[in-house]
Coordinates of C-alpha atoms in Angstrom, one line a residue:
M296 CA 0.0 0.1 0.1
S297 CA 1.4 3.4 -1.0
K298 CA 1.7 6.4 1.6
D299 CA -1.2 8.1 -0.3
E300 CA -3.5 5.0 0.0
G301 CA -2.5 4.6 3.7
R302 CA -3.6 8.3 4.2
K303 CA -6.9 8.0 2.4
L304 CA -7.7 4.9 4.6
R305 CA -6.9 6.7 7.9
E306 CA -8.9 9.5 6.5
T307 CA -12.0 7.4 6.4
F308 CA -11.9 7.2 10.1
R309 CA -13.2 10.7 10.6
Q310 CA -16.0 11.4 13.3
D311 CA -17.6 14.4 14.6
E312 CA -17.0 14.4 18.4
V313 CA -17.4 16.3 21.6
L314 CA -14.0 15.9 23.5
A315 CA -12.2 17.3 26.6
I316 CA -9.5 19.2 24.9
N317 CA -6.8 21.9 25.4
I318 CA -5.2 23.6 22.5
E319 CA -1.8 25.6 22.9
L320 CA 0.0 27.8 20.7
L321 CA 3.9 26.7 20.5
T322 CA 6.9 28.9 19.8
F323 CA 9.6 27.5 17.6
D324 CA 11.6 26.3 20.5
Q325 CA 8.6 24.8 22.2
F326 CA 7.8 22.9 19.0
R327 CA 11.2 21.5 18.9
V328 CA 11.0 20.3 22.4
E329 CA 7.5 18.8 22.0
M330 CA 8.3 16.9 19.0
N331 CA 10.8 14.9 20.8
K332 CA 8.2 13.7 23.4
S333 CA 6.1 10.7 23.6
G334 CA 2.5 11.8 23.3
V335 CA 0.4 8.9 24.7
V336 CA -0.3 9.6 28.4
S337 CA -2.4 7.3 30.6
H338 CA -2.4 7.5 34.5
H339 CA -4.3 4.1 34.6
T340 CA -2.6 2.1 31.8
R341 CA 0.1 0.5 34.0
M342 CA -2.5 -0.3 36.7
M343 CA -4.8 -2.0 34.2
Q344 CA -2.1 -3.9 32.6
E345 CA -1.2 -5.3 35.9
F346 CA -4.8 -6.0 36.6
I347 CA -5.2 -7.8 33.2
S348 CA -2.2 -10.0 33.4
H349 CA -2.6 -10.8 37.0
E350 CA -2.2 -14.5 37.7
S351 CA -2.1 -15.0 41.5
G352 CA -2.3 -12.8 44.5
S353 CA -1.5 -15.5 47.1
D354 CA 2.0 -13.8 48.1
R355 CA 0.1 -10.6 49.0
Y356 CA -2.9 -12.2 50.8
G357 CA -1.1 -14.9 52.4
S358 CA -0.6 -18.7 51.6
G359 CA -3.4 -19.6 54.0
L360 CA -6.0 -18.8 51.2
S361 CA -6.4 -20.9 47.9
P362 CA -4.7 -19.6 44.8
E363 CA -8.3 -19.0 43.2
I364 CA -9.6 -16.9 46.3
A365 CA -6.3 -15.1 46.7
G366 CA -6.2 -14.0 43.1
A367 CA -9.8 -13.0 43.1
L368 CA -9.2 -10.8 46.3
E369 CA -6.1 -9.2 44.4
A370 CA -8.0 -8.5 41.3
L371 CA -10.8 -6.9 43.1
D372 CA -8.2 -4.8 45.1
Q373 CA -6.7 -3.6 41.9
K374 CA -10.1 -2.9 40.1
L375 CA -11.0 -0.8 43.4
N376 CA -7.8 1.1 43.3
Y377 CA -8.4 1.8 39.5
L378 CA -11.8 3.1 40.1
I379 CA -10.7 5.3 43.2
S380 CA -8.0 6.8 41.0
L381 CA -10.3 7.4 38.0
H382 CA -12.8 9.1 40.4
M383 CA -9.9 11.3 41.8
D384 CA -8.8 12.3 38.1
N385 CA -12.5 13.2 37.1
S386 CA -12.7 15.5 40.1
R387 CA -9.5 17.3 39.5
S388 CA -10.5 17.8 35.9
K389 CA -13.3 19.8 36.8
D390 CA -10.9 22.8 37.3
S391 CA -8.4 21.7 34.8
K392 CA -7.1 23.2 31.6
F393 CA -9.6 21.0 29.5
T394 CA -12.9 22.2 28.0
Q395 CA -15.7 20.2 26.2
Q396 CA -15.4 21.1 22.5
F397 CA -17.0 20.0 19.2
V398 CA -14.2 18.7 16.8
N399 CA -14.1 16.8 13.7
L400 CA -11.3 14.1 14.2
S401 CA -9.4 11.8 12.0
A402 CA -6.1 9.8 12.5
T403 CA -4.5 12.3 10.4
G404 CA -5.9 15.7 11.7
I405 CA -8.5 17.8 13.7
G406 CA -10.9 20.6 13.0
F407 CA -12.4 22.8 15.5
S408 CA -13.9 26.5 15.9
A409 CA -11.7 29.2 17.3
P410 CA -12.0 32.9 17.9
A411 CA -11.1 34.7 14.6
R412 CA -7.4 35.9 14.5
K413 CA -6.3 33.7 17.2
F414 CA -4.7 31.2 15.0
K415 CA -3.2 31.6 11.6
K416 CA -1.9 29.3 8.9
D417 CA 1.4 27.4 9.7
D418 CA 0.9 27.9 13.5
R419 CA 2.2 24.9 15.4
L420 CA 0.0 23.6 18.2
K421 CA 0.1 21.3 21.0
I422 CA -3.2 19.6 21.3
T423 CA -4.2 17.5 24.2
M424 CA -7.5 15.4 24.3
K425 CA -9.0 13.0 26.7
L426 CA -10.2 10.0 24.8
P427 CA -13.0 7.9 26.7
L428 CA -11.4 4.5 26.1
F429 CA -10.8 1.8 28.9
P430 CA -8.6 2.6 30.4
P431 CA -8.8 6.4 29.7
I432 CA -6.2 7.8 27.4
E433 CA -4.8 11.4 27.6
L434 CA -3.2 12.0 24.1
E435 CA -0.8 14.9 23.5
L436 CA -0.5 15.5 19.8
I437 CA 1.5 18.5 17.9
G438 CA -0.1 19.8 14.8
K439 CA 0.3 22.4 12.0
V440 CA -2.6 24.7 11.2
V441 CA -3.3 24.0 7.3
S442 CA -6.5 25.9 7.0
V443 CA -8.4 28.8 8.6
K444 CA -12.0 29.4 7.2
A445 CA -14.4 32.3 8.2
N446 CA -17.5 31.2 9.6
K447 CA -20.2 33.1 7.5
E448 CA -23.0 32.9 10.2
N449 CA -20.7 34.2 13.0
L450 CA -17.8 36.5 11.9
S451 CA -16.0 36.4 15.2
E452 CA -15.2 32.8 14.9
V453 CA -13.3 30.6 12.2
W454 CA -12.9 26.9 11.4
V455 CA -9.4 25.8 12.1
G456 CA -8.0 22.8 10.3
V457 CA -5.0 21.0 11.8
A458 CA -2.8 18.2 10.3
F459 CA -1.1 16.2 13.0
L460 CA 2.6 15.8 12.7
Q461 CA 2.8 12.4 14.0
R462 CA 5.6 11.1 16.1
S463 CA 4.8 7.5 16.8
D464 CA 2.8 4.7 15.4
L465 CA 1.1 4.2 18.8
E466 CA -0.3 7.7 18.8
E467 CA -2.0 6.9 15.5
D468 CA -2.8 3.4 16.6
M469 CA -4.7 5.1 19.5
L470 CA -6.8 7.4 17.5
I471 CA -7.7 4.7 15.0
K472 CA -9.0 2.4 17.8
Y473 CA -11.0 5.2 19.4
L474 CA -12.5 6.3 16.0
F475 CA -13.2 2.6 14.8
K476 CA -14.8 2.1 18.2
R477 CA -17.0 5.3 17.9
Q478 CA -17.9 4.4 14.4
R479 CA -19.2 0.8 15.3
E480 CA -21.2 2.4 18.1
R481 CA -23.0 4.8 15.8
L482 CA -23.6 2.0 13.2
R483 CA -25.0 -0.2 16.0
A484 CA -27.2 2.7 17.1
K485 CA -28.5 3.3 13.6
E486 CA -29.3 -0.4 13.2
L487 CA -31.3 -0.4 16.3
T488 CA -33.3 2.7 15.5
S489 CA -33.9 1.8 11.9
P490 CA -37.4 1.0 10.8
N491 CA -35.9 -1.2 8.2
K492 CA -33.5 -3.0 10.9
E493 CA -34.0 -6.5 9.0
E494 CA -32.3 -5.0 5.8
L495 CA -29.3 -3.6 8.0
L496 CA -28.8 -6.9 9.9
P497 CA -28.1 -9.7 7.4
G498 CA -29.2 -13.0 8.7
I499 CA -31.6 -11.9 11.2

């Protein structure tokens, strides 16, 4: 598959979303620093990996319990820790830098509304977004403004198009995973609400 074909395929995973997002304008020096960072951030990933890969909790809960019971207790303990940390993060996010914003998101870029004259073409941006996956993912991406279009209905706003400057395959994989998940959810909802559901669900 050529690069152009691969890009077109990634563009098919494009969704209108409302996400918790923060957008920062970068100086040239900040841009160079950020491009050398890894963008995938998740405070819960390590905990959930331990939870998923857990085999036995007998060491922590003592040899007096059967391996099955000890393992179940350890797994429950880790799950409770995860839920508590998630609740704490949700509480902190109420006063955080993130705002809920409508965006048009793909694996290669993002579009969003912004005040007129806030951004211009070729600006470098740091875009941090929270993807509601399990576990939750906080994704930091660097992008370049490729278009700024006037909003004819509201002259005080513009529609900003940004192309992601990918730094790792993992970042792109996380975006595709989320967009594919949302696409499936919407198709499933459409099937369930369609008056001709039988036509949309072959074999039923």
